[in-house]
PDB file of C-alpha atoms and ligand atoms in Angstrom:
ATOM      1  CA  UNK A 106     -18.360   7.866   7.376  1.00 39.00           C
ATOM      2  CA  UNK A 107     -16.589   9.489   4.506  1.00 43.00           C
ATOM      3  CA  UNK A 108     -18.376   9.355   1.226  1.00 43.00           C
ATOM      4  CA  UNK A 109     -15.242   9.598  -0.865  1.00 46.00           C
ATOM      5  CA  UNK A 110     -13.735   6.550   0.793  1.00 44.00           C
ATOM      6  CA  UNK A 111     -16.918   4.616   0.151  1.00 43.00           C
ATOM      7  CA  UNK A 112     -16.869   5.683  -3.433  1.00 45.00           C
ATOM      8  CA  UNK A 113     -13.248   4.853  -4.110  1.00 46.00           C
ATOM      9  CA  UNK A 114     -13.600   1.574  -2.306  1.00 45.00           C
ATOM     10  CA  UNK A 115     -16.767   0.623  -4.189  1.00 45.00           C
ATOM     11  CA  UNK A 116     -14.993   1.463  -7.416  1.00 45.00           C
ATOM     12  CA  UNK A 117     -11.971  -0.505  -6.325  1.00 46.00           C
ATOM     13  CA  UNK A 118     -14.074  -3.522  -5.541  1.00 46.00           C
ATOM     14  CA  UNK A 119     -16.091  -3.542  -8.740  1.00 46.00           C
ATOM     15  CA  UNK A 120     -13.035  -2.895 -10.848  1.00 44.00           C
ATOM     16  CA  UNK A 121     -11.096  -5.596  -8.994  1.00 43.00           C
ATOM     17  CA  UNK A 122     -13.727  -8.131  -9.935  1.00 43.00           C
ATOM     18  CA  UNK A 123     -13.680  -7.147 -13.573  1.00 41.00           C
ATOM     19  CA  UNK A 124      -9.925  -6.957 -13.835  1.00 40.00           C
ATOM     20  CA  UNK A 125      -8.900  -9.789 -11.546  1.00 40.00           C
ATOM     21  CA  UNK A 126      -8.649 -11.982 -14.625  1.00 39.00           C
ATOM     22  CA  UNK A 127      -6.349  -9.518 -16.334  1.00 40.00           C
ATOM     23  CA  UNK A 128      -4.152  -8.993 -13.296  1.00 41.00           C
ATOM     24  CA  UNK A 129      -1.949  -6.460 -14.964  1.00 44.00           C
ATOM     25  CA  UNK A 130      -2.350  -2.893 -16.023  1.00 46.00           C
ATOM     26  CA  UNK A 131      -0.228  -0.444 -17.796  1.00 48.00           C
ATOM     27  CA  UNK A 132      -0.731   3.255 -17.697  1.00 49.00           C
ATOM     28  CA  UNK A 133       0.635   6.677 -18.249  1.00 46.00           C
ATOM     29  CA  UNK A 134       1.508   8.829 -15.256  1.00 46.00           C
ATOM     30  CA  UNK A 135      -1.375  11.095 -14.290  1.00 48.00           C
ATOM     31  CA  UNK A 136       0.858  14.146 -14.393  1.00 50.00           C
ATOM     32  CA  UNK A 137       2.304  15.684 -17.578  1.00 54.00           C
ATOM     33  CA  UNK A 138       3.987  12.961 -19.599  1.00 54.00           C
ATOM     34  CA  UNK A 139       7.639  13.386 -20.551  1.00 47.00           C
ATOM     35  CA  UNK A 140       8.433  14.617 -24.027  1.00 50.00           C
ATOM     36  CA  UNK A 141       9.574  12.126 -26.642  1.00 49.00           C
ATOM     37  CA  UNK A 142      13.096  13.523 -26.487  1.00 48.00           C
ATOM     38  CA  UNK A 143      13.283  13.087 -22.717  1.00 45.00           C
ATOM     39  CA  UNK A 144      12.078   9.504 -23.008  1.00 44.00           C
ATOM     40  CA  UNK A 145      14.563   8.714 -25.711  1.00 43.00           C
ATOM     41  CA  UNK A 146      17.372  10.226 -23.685  1.00 47.00           C
ATOM     42  CA  UNK A 147      16.604   8.160 -20.609  1.00 50.00           C
ATOM     43  CA  UNK A 148      15.337   4.999 -22.214  1.00 66.00           C
ATOM     44  CA  UNK A 149      11.616   4.647 -21.824  1.00 93.00           C
ATOM     45  CA  UNK A 150       9.691   3.184 -18.927  1.00 96.00           C
ATOM     46  CA  UNK A 151       9.885   2.918 -15.164  1.00 98.00           C
ATOM     47  CA  UNK A 152       8.099  -0.267 -14.150  1.00 98.00           C
ATOM     48  CA  UNK A 153       6.358  -0.226 -10.786  1.00 98.00           C
ATOM     49  CA  UNK A 154       5.446  -3.499  -9.087  1.00 98.00           C
ATOM     50  CA  UNK A 155       2.516  -3.153  -6.711  1.00 98.00           C
ATOM     51  CA  UNK A 156      -0.461  -4.953  -5.225  1.00 97.00           C
ATOM     52  CA  UNK A 157      -3.565  -2.984  -6.151  1.00 97.00           C
ATOM     53  CA  UNK A 158      -5.622  -4.182  -3.185  1.00 95.00           C
ATOM     54  CA  UNK A 159      -4.485  -1.447  -0.891  1.00 96.00           C
ATOM     55  CA  UNK A 160      -6.707   1.660  -0.946  1.00 95.00           C
ATOM     56  CA  UNK A 161      -5.898   4.564  -0.805  1.00 97.00           C
ATOM     57  CA  UNK A 162      -2.297   3.764  -1.894  1.00 98.00           C
ATOM     58  CA  UNK A 163      -3.151   1.532  -4.867  1.00 98.00           C
ATOM     59  CA  UNK A 164      -6.510   0.276  -6.058  1.00 97.00           C
ATOM     60  CA  UNK A 165      -8.542  -0.094  -9.229  1.00 97.00           C
ATOM     61  CA  UNK A 166     -10.710   2.738 -10.446  1.00 96.00           C
ATOM     62  CA  UNK A 167     -12.482   2.171 -13.744  1.00 97.00           C
ATOM     63  CA  UNK A 168      -9.955  -0.449 -14.767  1.00 96.00           C
ATOM     64  CA  UNK A 169      -6.855   1.581 -13.947  1.00 97.00           C
ATOM     65  CA  UNK A 170      -4.585   1.253 -10.974  1.00 98.00           C
ATOM     66  CA  UNK A 171      -4.688   4.592  -9.143  1.00 98.00           C
ATOM     67  CA  UNK A 172      -3.758   5.887  -5.688  1.00 98.00           C
ATOM     68  CA  UNK A 173      -1.092   7.696  -3.711  1.00 98.00           C
ATOM     69  CA  UNK A 174       1.789   5.390  -4.680  1.00 98.00           C
ATOM     70  CA  UNK A 175       0.821   5.447  -8.358  1.00 98.00           C
ATOM     71  CA  UNK A 176       0.811   9.234  -8.412  1.00 98.00           C
ATOM     72  CA  UNK A 177       4.076   9.537  -6.489  1.00 98.00           C
ATOM     73  CA  UNK A 178       5.728   6.997  -8.787  1.00 98.00           C
ATOM     74  CA  UNK A 179       4.271   8.866 -11.780  1.00 98.00           C
ATOM     75  CA  UNK A 180       5.787  12.116 -10.547  1.00 98.00           C
ATOM     76  CA  UNK A 181       9.161  10.393  -9.964  1.00 98.00           C
ATOM     77  CA  UNK A 182       9.062   8.853 -13.441  1.00 97.00           C
ATOM     78  CA  UNK A 183       8.288  12.268 -14.863  1.00 95.00           C
ATOM     79  CA  UNK A 184      11.333  13.867 -13.241  1.00 93.00           C
ATOM     80  CA  UNK A 185      13.406  11.021 -14.705  1.00 93.00           C
ATOM     81  CA  UNK A 186      11.870  11.601 -18.137  1.00 94.00           C
ATOM     82  CA  UNK A 187      10.293   8.139 -18.147  1.00 96.00           C
ATOM     83  CA  UNK A 188       6.809   6.745 -18.580  1.00 97.00           C
ATOM     84  CA  UNK A 189       5.373   4.844 -15.634  1.00 98.00           C
ATOM     85  CA  UNK A 190       4.126   1.334 -16.182  1.00 98.00           C
ATOM     86  CA  UNK A 191       2.224  -0.416 -13.380  1.00 98.00           C
ATOM     87  CA  UNK A 192       2.356  -4.170 -12.815  1.00 98.00           C
ATOM     88  CA  UNK A 193      -0.211  -5.544 -10.380  1.00 98.00           C
ATOM     89  CA  UNK A 194       0.857  -8.683  -8.512  1.00 96.00           C
ATOM     90  CA  UNK A 195       0.575 -10.426  -5.139  1.00 94.00           C
ATOM     91  CA  UNK A 196       2.267  -8.401  -2.384  1.00 95.00           C
ATOM     92  CA  UNK A 197       4.764 -11.170  -1.649  1.00 93.00           C
ATOM     93  CA  UNK A 198       5.765 -11.318  -5.343  1.00 96.00           C
ATOM     94  CA  UNK A 199       7.012  -7.722  -5.409  1.00 97.00           C
ATOM     95  CA  UNK A 200      10.467  -8.279  -3.890  1.00 98.00           C
ATOM     96  CA  UNK A 201      11.134 -11.389  -6.068  1.00 98.00           C
ATOM     97  CA  UNK A 202      10.073  -9.345  -9.142  1.00 98.00           C
ATOM     98  CA  UNK A 203      12.631  -6.643  -8.255  1.00 98.00           C
ATOM     99  CA  UNK A 204      15.381  -9.185  -7.661  1.00 98.00           C
ATOM    100  CA  UNK A 205      14.619 -10.867 -10.994  1.00 98.00           C
ATOM    101  CA  UNK A 206      14.761  -7.522 -12.808  1.00 97.00           C
ATOM    102  CA  UNK A 207      11.106  -7.826 -13.869  1.00 97.00           C
ATOM    103  CA  UNK A 208      10.259  -4.454 -12.300  1.00 98.00           C
ATOM    104  CA  UNK A 209      12.326  -1.370 -11.502  1.00 98.00           C
ATOM    105  CA  UNK A 210      10.580  -0.210  -8.338  1.00 98.00           C
ATOM    106  CA  UNK A 211       8.284  -1.655  -5.701  1.00 98.00           C
ATOM    107  CA  UNK A 212       5.794   1.004  -4.598  1.00 98.00           C
ATOM    108  CA  UNK A 213       3.171  -0.705  -2.500  1.00 98.00           C
ATOM    109  CA  UNK A 214       2.822   0.984   0.872  1.00 98.00           C
ATOM    110  CA  UNK A 215       5.881  -1.086   1.656  1.00 98.00           C
ATOM    111  CA  UNK A 216       7.210  -0.770   5.180  1.00 98.00           C
ATOM    112  CA  UNK A 217      10.966  -0.546   5.623  1.00 98.00           C
ATOM    113  CA  UNK A 218      12.122  -3.526   7.686  1.00 97.00           C
ATOM    114  CA  UNK A 219      15.571  -4.916   8.480  1.00 97.00           C
ATOM    115  CA  UNK A 220      14.598  -8.288   6.984  1.00 96.00           C
ATOM    116  CA  UNK A 221      13.559  -6.741   3.680  1.00 98.00           C
ATOM    117  CA  UNK A 222      16.774  -4.706   3.591  1.00 98.00           C
ATOM    118  CA  UNK A 223      18.598  -8.021   3.181  1.00 98.00           C
ATOM    119  CA  UNK A 224      16.792  -8.546  -0.158  1.00 98.00           C
ATOM    120  CA  UNK A 225      16.200  -5.041  -1.567  1.00 98.00           C
ATOM    121  CA  UNK A 226      17.434  -1.473  -1.178  1.00 98.00           C
ATOM    122  CA  UNK A 227      15.035   1.199   0.024  1.00 98.00           C
ATOM    123  CA  UNK A 228      14.779   4.861  -0.930  1.00 98.00           C
ATOM    124  CA  UNK A 229      14.140   7.583   1.632  1.00 98.00           C
ATOM    125  CA  UNK A 230      10.800   7.149   3.370  1.00 98.00           C
ATOM    126  CA  UNK A 231       7.804   9.091   2.078  1.00 97.00           C
ATOM    127  CA  UNK A 232       4.901   8.270   4.431  1.00 96.00           C
ATOM    128  CA  UNK A 233       4.541   7.537   8.145  1.00 97.00           C
ATOM    129  CA  UNK A 234       2.083   4.739   8.796  1.00 97.00           C
ATOM    130  CA  UNK A 235       1.044   2.316  11.500  1.00 97.00           C
ATOM    131  CA  UNK A 236      -0.489  -1.092  11.913  1.00 98.00           C
ATOM    132  CA  UNK A 237      -3.890  -0.907  13.567  1.00 98.00           C
ATOM    133  CA  UNK A 238      -6.459  -3.342  14.868  1.00 98.00           C
ATOM    134  CA  UNK A 239      -9.913  -3.786  13.346  1.00 98.00           C
ATOM    135  CA  UNK A 240     -12.549  -5.573  15.433  1.00 98.00           C
ATOM    136  CA  UNK A 241     -16.250  -6.277  15.161  1.00 98.00           C
ATOM    137  CA  UNK A 242     -18.229  -3.140  16.009  1.00 97.00           C
ATOM    138  CA  UNK A 243     -19.947  -4.891  18.945  1.00 96.00           C
ATOM    139  CA  UNK A 244     -16.766  -6.435  20.423  1.00 96.00           C
ATOM    140  CA  UNK A 245     -16.330  -5.332  24.045  1.00 95.00           C
ATOM    141  CA  UNK A 246     -13.392  -7.643  24.794  1.00 96.00           C
ATOM    142  CA  UNK A 247     -10.651  -6.121  22.643  1.00 97.00           C
ATOM    143  CA  UNK A 248      -9.856  -2.468  23.421  1.00 96.00           C
ATOM    144  CA  UNK A 249      -6.196  -2.229  22.399  1.00 96.00           C
ATOM    145  CA  UNK A 250      -2.974  -4.002  21.406  1.00 96.00           C
ATOM    146  CA  UNK A 251      -2.683  -5.793  24.782  1.00 96.00           C
ATOM    147  CA  UNK A 252      -5.965  -7.601  24.238  1.00 97.00           C
ATOM    148  CA  UNK A 253      -5.195  -9.449  20.990  1.00 97.00           C
ATOM    149  CA  UNK A 254      -2.686 -11.878  22.479  1.00 97.00           C
ATOM    150  CA  UNK A 255      -3.672 -15.449  21.606  1.00 97.00           C
ATOM    151  CA  UNK A 256      -6.669 -14.303  19.543  1.00 98.00           C
ATOM    152  CA  UNK A 257      -7.389 -15.399  15.984  1.00 98.00           C
ATOM    153  CA  UNK A 258      -5.983 -12.556  13.902  1.00 98.00           C
ATOM    154  CA  UNK A 259      -6.519 -12.027  10.192  1.00 98.00           C
ATOM    155  CA  UNK A 260      -3.755 -10.418   8.110  1.00 98.00           C
ATOM    156  CA  UNK A 261      -2.679  -9.912   4.544  1.00 95.00           C
ATOM    157  CA  UNK A 262      -0.108 -12.570   3.633  1.00 94.00           C
ATOM    158  CA  UNK A 263       3.534 -11.501   3.873  1.00 94.00           C
ATOM    159  CA  UNK A 264       2.890  -8.045   5.308  1.00 97.00           C
ATOM    160  CA  UNK A 265       4.229  -6.488   8.477  1.00 97.00           C
ATOM    161  CA  UNK A 266       0.756  -7.081   9.940  1.00 97.00           C
ATOM    162  CA  UNK A 267       1.408 -10.784   9.327  1.00 97.00           C
ATOM    163  CA  UNK A 268       4.797 -10.572  11.071  1.00 96.00           C
ATOM    164  CA  UNK A 269       3.508  -8.666  14.133  1.00 95.00           C
ATOM    165  CA  UNK A 270       0.392 -10.810  14.515  1.00 97.00           C
ATOM    166  CA  UNK A 271       2.603 -13.903  14.468  1.00 96.00           C
ATOM    167  CA  UNK A 272       4.511 -12.415  17.440  1.00 96.00           C
ATOM    168  CA  UNK A 273       1.401 -12.327  19.647  1.00 97.00           C
ATOM    169  CA  UNK A 274      -0.575 -15.388  18.612  1.00 97.00           C
ATOM    170  CA  UNK A 275      -0.275 -18.817  16.986  1.00 97.00           C
ATOM    171  CA  UNK A 276      -3.676 -18.303  15.368  1.00 98.00           C
ATOM    172  CA  UNK A 277      -2.930 -16.161  12.334  1.00 98.00           C
ATOM    173  CA  UNK A 278      -5.271 -16.415   9.347  1.00 98.00           C
ATOM    174  CA  UNK A 279      -3.559 -15.213   6.168  1.00 97.00           C
ATOM    175  CA  UNK A 280      -5.529 -13.742   3.283  1.00 96.00           C
ATOM    176  CA  UNK A 281      -4.408 -12.535  -0.142  1.00 92.00           C
ATOM    177  CA  UNK A 282      -6.379  -9.309   0.265  1.00 93.00           C
ATOM    178  CA  UNK A 283      -7.031  -7.147   3.308  1.00 94.00           C
ATOM    179  CA  UNK A 284     -10.611  -6.927   2.080  1.00 95.00           C
ATOM    180  CA  UNK A 285     -11.036 -10.700   2.558  1.00 97.00           C
ATOM    181  CA  UNK A 286      -9.706 -10.480   6.124  1.00 97.00           C
ATOM    182  CA  UNK A 287     -12.257  -7.778   6.970  1.00 97.00           C
ATOM    183  CA  UNK A 288     -15.044  -9.888   5.443  1.00 97.00           C
ATOM    184  CA  UNK A 289     -14.011 -12.862   7.589  1.00 98.00           C
ATOM    185  CA  UNK A 290     -14.048 -10.565  10.629  1.00 98.00           C
ATOM    186  CA  UNK A 291     -17.535  -9.275   9.833  1.00 97.00           C
ATOM    187  CA  UNK A 292     -18.684 -12.902   9.491  1.00 97.00           C
ATOM    188  CA  UNK A 293     -17.295 -13.727  12.941  1.00 97.00           C
ATOM    189  CA  UNK A 294     -14.669 -16.164  11.627  1.00 98.00           C
ATOM    190  CA  UNK A 295     -11.776 -14.292  13.256  1.00 98.00           C
ATOM    191  CA  UNK A 296     -11.417 -11.948  16.278  1.00 98.00           C
ATOM    192  CA  UNK A 297      -9.411  -9.097  14.767  1.00 98.00           C
ATOM    193  CA  UNK A 298      -7.520  -7.886  11.700  1.00 98.00           C
ATOM    194  CA  UNK A 299      -4.113  -6.194  11.862  1.00 98.00           C
ATOM    195  CA  UNK A 300      -3.452  -3.996   8.844  1.00 98.00           C
ATOM    196  CA  UNK A 301      -2.091  -0.571   7.815  1.00 98.00           C
ATOM    197  CA  UNK A 302      -3.962   2.422   9.271  1.00 97.00           C
ATOM    198  CA  UNK A 303      -5.277   4.154   6.150  1.00 97.00           C
ATOM    199  CA  UNK A 304      -6.194   0.867   4.518  1.00 97.00           C
ATOM    200  CA  UNK A 305      -8.065  -0.130   7.683  1.00 97.00           C
ATOM    201  CA  UNK A 306     -10.009   3.125   7.517  1.00 96.00           C
ATOM    202  CA  UNK A 307     -10.836   2.625   3.852  1.00 95.00           C
ATOM    203  CA  UNK A 308     -11.964  -0.964   4.412  1.00 95.00           C
ATOM    204  CA  UNK A 309     -13.921  -0.199   7.593  1.00 96.00           C
ATOM    205  CA  UNK A 310     -15.639   2.807   5.999  1.00 94.00           C
ATOM    206  CA  UNK A 311     -17.509   0.389   3.805  1.00 90.00           C
ATOM    207  CA  UNK A 312     -18.480  -2.121   6.484  1.00 93.00           C
ATOM    208  CA  UNK A 313     -20.726  -1.043   9.367  1.00 95.00           C
ATOM    209  CA  UNK A 314     -20.071  -4.344  11.198  1.00 96.00           C
ATOM    210  CA  UNK A 315     -16.457  -3.458  12.008  1.00 98.00           C
ATOM    211  CA  UNK A 316     -14.488  -0.633  13.627  1.00 98.00           C
ATOM    212  CA  UNK A 317     -10.849   0.477  13.839  1.00 98.00           C
ATOM    213  CA  UNK A 318      -9.244   0.868  17.281  1.00 98.00           C
ATOM    214  CA  UNK A 319      -7.483   4.185  17.963  1.00 95.00           C
ATOM    215  CA  UNK A 320      -4.280   2.876  19.566  1.00 95.00           C
ATOM    216  CA  UNK A 321      -1.790   1.774  16.915  1.00 96.00           C
ATOM    217  CA  UNK A 322      -0.196  -1.634  17.166  1.00 93.00           C
ATOM    218  CA  UNK A 323       3.115  -0.416  15.688  1.00 95.00           C
ATOM    219  CA  UNK A 324       4.479   2.688  13.952  1.00 96.00           C
ATOM    220  CA  UNK A 325       6.267   2.318  10.634  1.00 97.00           C
ATOM    221  CA  UNK A 326       7.380   4.099   7.476  1.00 98.00           C
ATOM    222  CA  UNK A 327       6.917   3.413   3.781  1.00 98.00           C
ATOM    223  CA  UNK A 328       9.639   3.616   1.144  1.00 98.00           C
ATOM    224  CA  UNK A 329      10.132   2.540  -2.431  1.00 98.00           C
ATOM    225  CA  UNK A 330      12.113  -0.669  -2.927  1.00 98.00           C
ATOM    226  CA  UNK A 331      14.588  -1.329  -5.745  1.00 98.00           C
ATOM    227  CA  UNK A 332      16.801  -4.266  -6.714  1.00 98.00           C
ATOM    228  CA  UNK A 333      19.616  -4.745  -4.210  1.00 98.00           C
ATOM    229  CA  UNK A 334      22.729  -2.865  -5.307  1.00 98.00           C
ATOM    230  CA  UNK A 335      21.012  -0.435  -7.709  1.00 98.00           C
ATOM    231  CA  UNK A 336      22.419   2.616  -5.928  1.00 98.00           C
ATOM    232  CA  UNK A 337      22.040   4.805  -8.984  1.00 97.00           C
ATOM    233  CA  UNK A 338      18.273   4.310  -9.090  1.00 98.00           C
ATOM    234  CA  UNK A 339      17.966   4.870  -5.324  1.00 98.00           C
ATOM    235  CA  UNK A 340      19.823   8.170  -5.721  1.00 98.00           C
ATOM    236  CA  UNK A 341      17.670   9.276  -8.657  1.00 97.00           C
ATOM    237  CA  UNK A 342      14.472   8.462  -6.758  1.00 98.00           C
ATOM    238  CA  UNK A 343      15.717  10.171  -3.591  1.00 98.00           C
ATOM    239  CA  UNK A 344      16.487  13.320  -5.570  1.00 97.00           C
ATOM    240  CA  UNK A 345      12.964  13.221  -7.041  1.00 97.00           C
ATOM    241  CA  UNK A 346      11.409  12.566  -3.611  1.00 97.00           C
ATOM    242  CA  UNK A 347      13.302  15.494  -2.083  1.00 97.00           C
ATOM    243  CA  UNK A 348      11.983  17.744  -4.833  1.00 97.00           C
ATOM    244  CA  UNK A 349       8.417  16.461  -4.384  1.00 97.00           C
ATOM    245  CA  UNK A 350       8.659  17.000  -0.609  1.00 97.00           C
ATOM    246  CA  UNK A 351      10.071  20.501  -1.004  1.00 97.00           C
ATOM    247  CA  UNK A 352       7.657  21.734  -3.651  1.00 97.00           C
ATOM    248  CA  UNK A 353       4.634  20.393  -1.759  1.00 97.00           C
ATOM    249  CA  UNK A 354       3.590  18.010  -4.529  1.00 97.00           C
ATOM    250  CA  UNK A 355       3.934  14.925  -2.335  1.00 97.00           C
ATOM    251  CA  UNK A 356       1.651  16.372   0.332  1.00 97.00           C
ATOM    252  CA  UNK A 357      -0.779  17.422  -2.378  1.00 97.00           C
ATOM    253  CA  UNK A 358      -0.994  13.835  -3.637  1.00 98.00           C
ATOM    254  CA  UNK A 359      -1.507  12.457  -0.114  1.00 97.00           C
ATOM    255  CA  UNK A 360      -4.171  15.089   0.654  1.00 96.00           C
ATOM    256  CA  UNK A 361      -6.061  14.167  -2.490  1.00 96.00           C
ATOM    257  CA  UNK A 362      -6.704  10.691  -1.083  1.00 96.00           C
ATOM    258  CA  UNK A 363      -6.565  11.203   2.696  1.00 94.00           C
ATOM    259  CA  UNK A 364      -8.513  13.967   4.392  1.00 84.00           C
ATOM    260  CA  UNK A 365      -7.385  15.055   7.854  1.00 70.00           C
ATOM    261  CA  UNK A 366      -9.621  13.898  10.710  1.00 60.00           C
TER     262      UNK A 366
HETATM  263  N1  LIG B 282       2.904  -1.921   4.975  1.00 78.44           N
HETATM  264  C1  LIG B 282       2.699  -3.330   4.922  1.00 78.44           C
HETATM  265  C2  LIG B 282       3.980  -4.021   4.581  1.00 78.44           C
HETATM  266  O1  LIG B 282       4.875  -3.425   4.061  1.00 78.44           O
HETATM  267  C3  LIG B 282       1.587  -3.751   3.966  1.00 78.44           C
HETATM  268  C4  LIG B 282       1.824  -3.408   2.528  1.00 78.44           C
HETATM  269  C5  LIG B 282       0.778  -3.962   1.561  1.00 78.44           C
HETATM  270  O2  LIG B 282       0.012  -4.853   1.874  1.00 78.44           O
HETATM  271  N2  LIG B 282       0.736  -3.428   0.384  1.00 78.44           N
HETATM  272  O3  LIG B 282       4.138  -5.189   4.825  1.00 78.44           O
END
């Protein structure tokens, strides 16, 4: 079990409890901030809507939202000469917030789907991910995706895990946080959880009663979402992403939070 995952998750959990009441955090990008002139020239802040219940992509550490998406968005904001501001909200509020103009970007380990493309525009993808199955450590019945049909499956509300679970069973239990789904699993209330691979690892690393199955349920890719029709912003972010991919910075950020097996 990886110590760093335990640590970040423990921090995330304690900070979540303290800051749940606040529900919103604002912060500077972790990389070099833009100069005053740059900010003036480009008009200030880039607001990122996210759901900070998703380690290692976004979670609370000492009262601040940190993680892979926060750092990538910070680096993008920096290339645009803007200051990043993070707004923590329910996952299924992110797309409405973009549509209403309350946030500029949705960076939340968000999977590109055809349905979502009807409501928002996506940038280029920046991470390959998958949905995986978490079961109780002593479960001998479920060994892979074929075995969850008809089972009681816990998911995070409004996620692709929710969509895929609904395809294979009528018994889907929806939670606001992946953490709550894993707790319900450990308590024997549900048979399995379907959630994103790295998040599953982070959650399972802290709970000896559960384990993650190796075979993925689906493969997917994450991208940043923006308000439908804001082509200019998509182009600016894509240019920044290309630069971050080419100069190795993106991989550096990912490697900081995810160590290779
Ligand atoms: N990747 C999943 C989705 O896009 C889950 C994202 C999340 O819960 N932050 O639906």
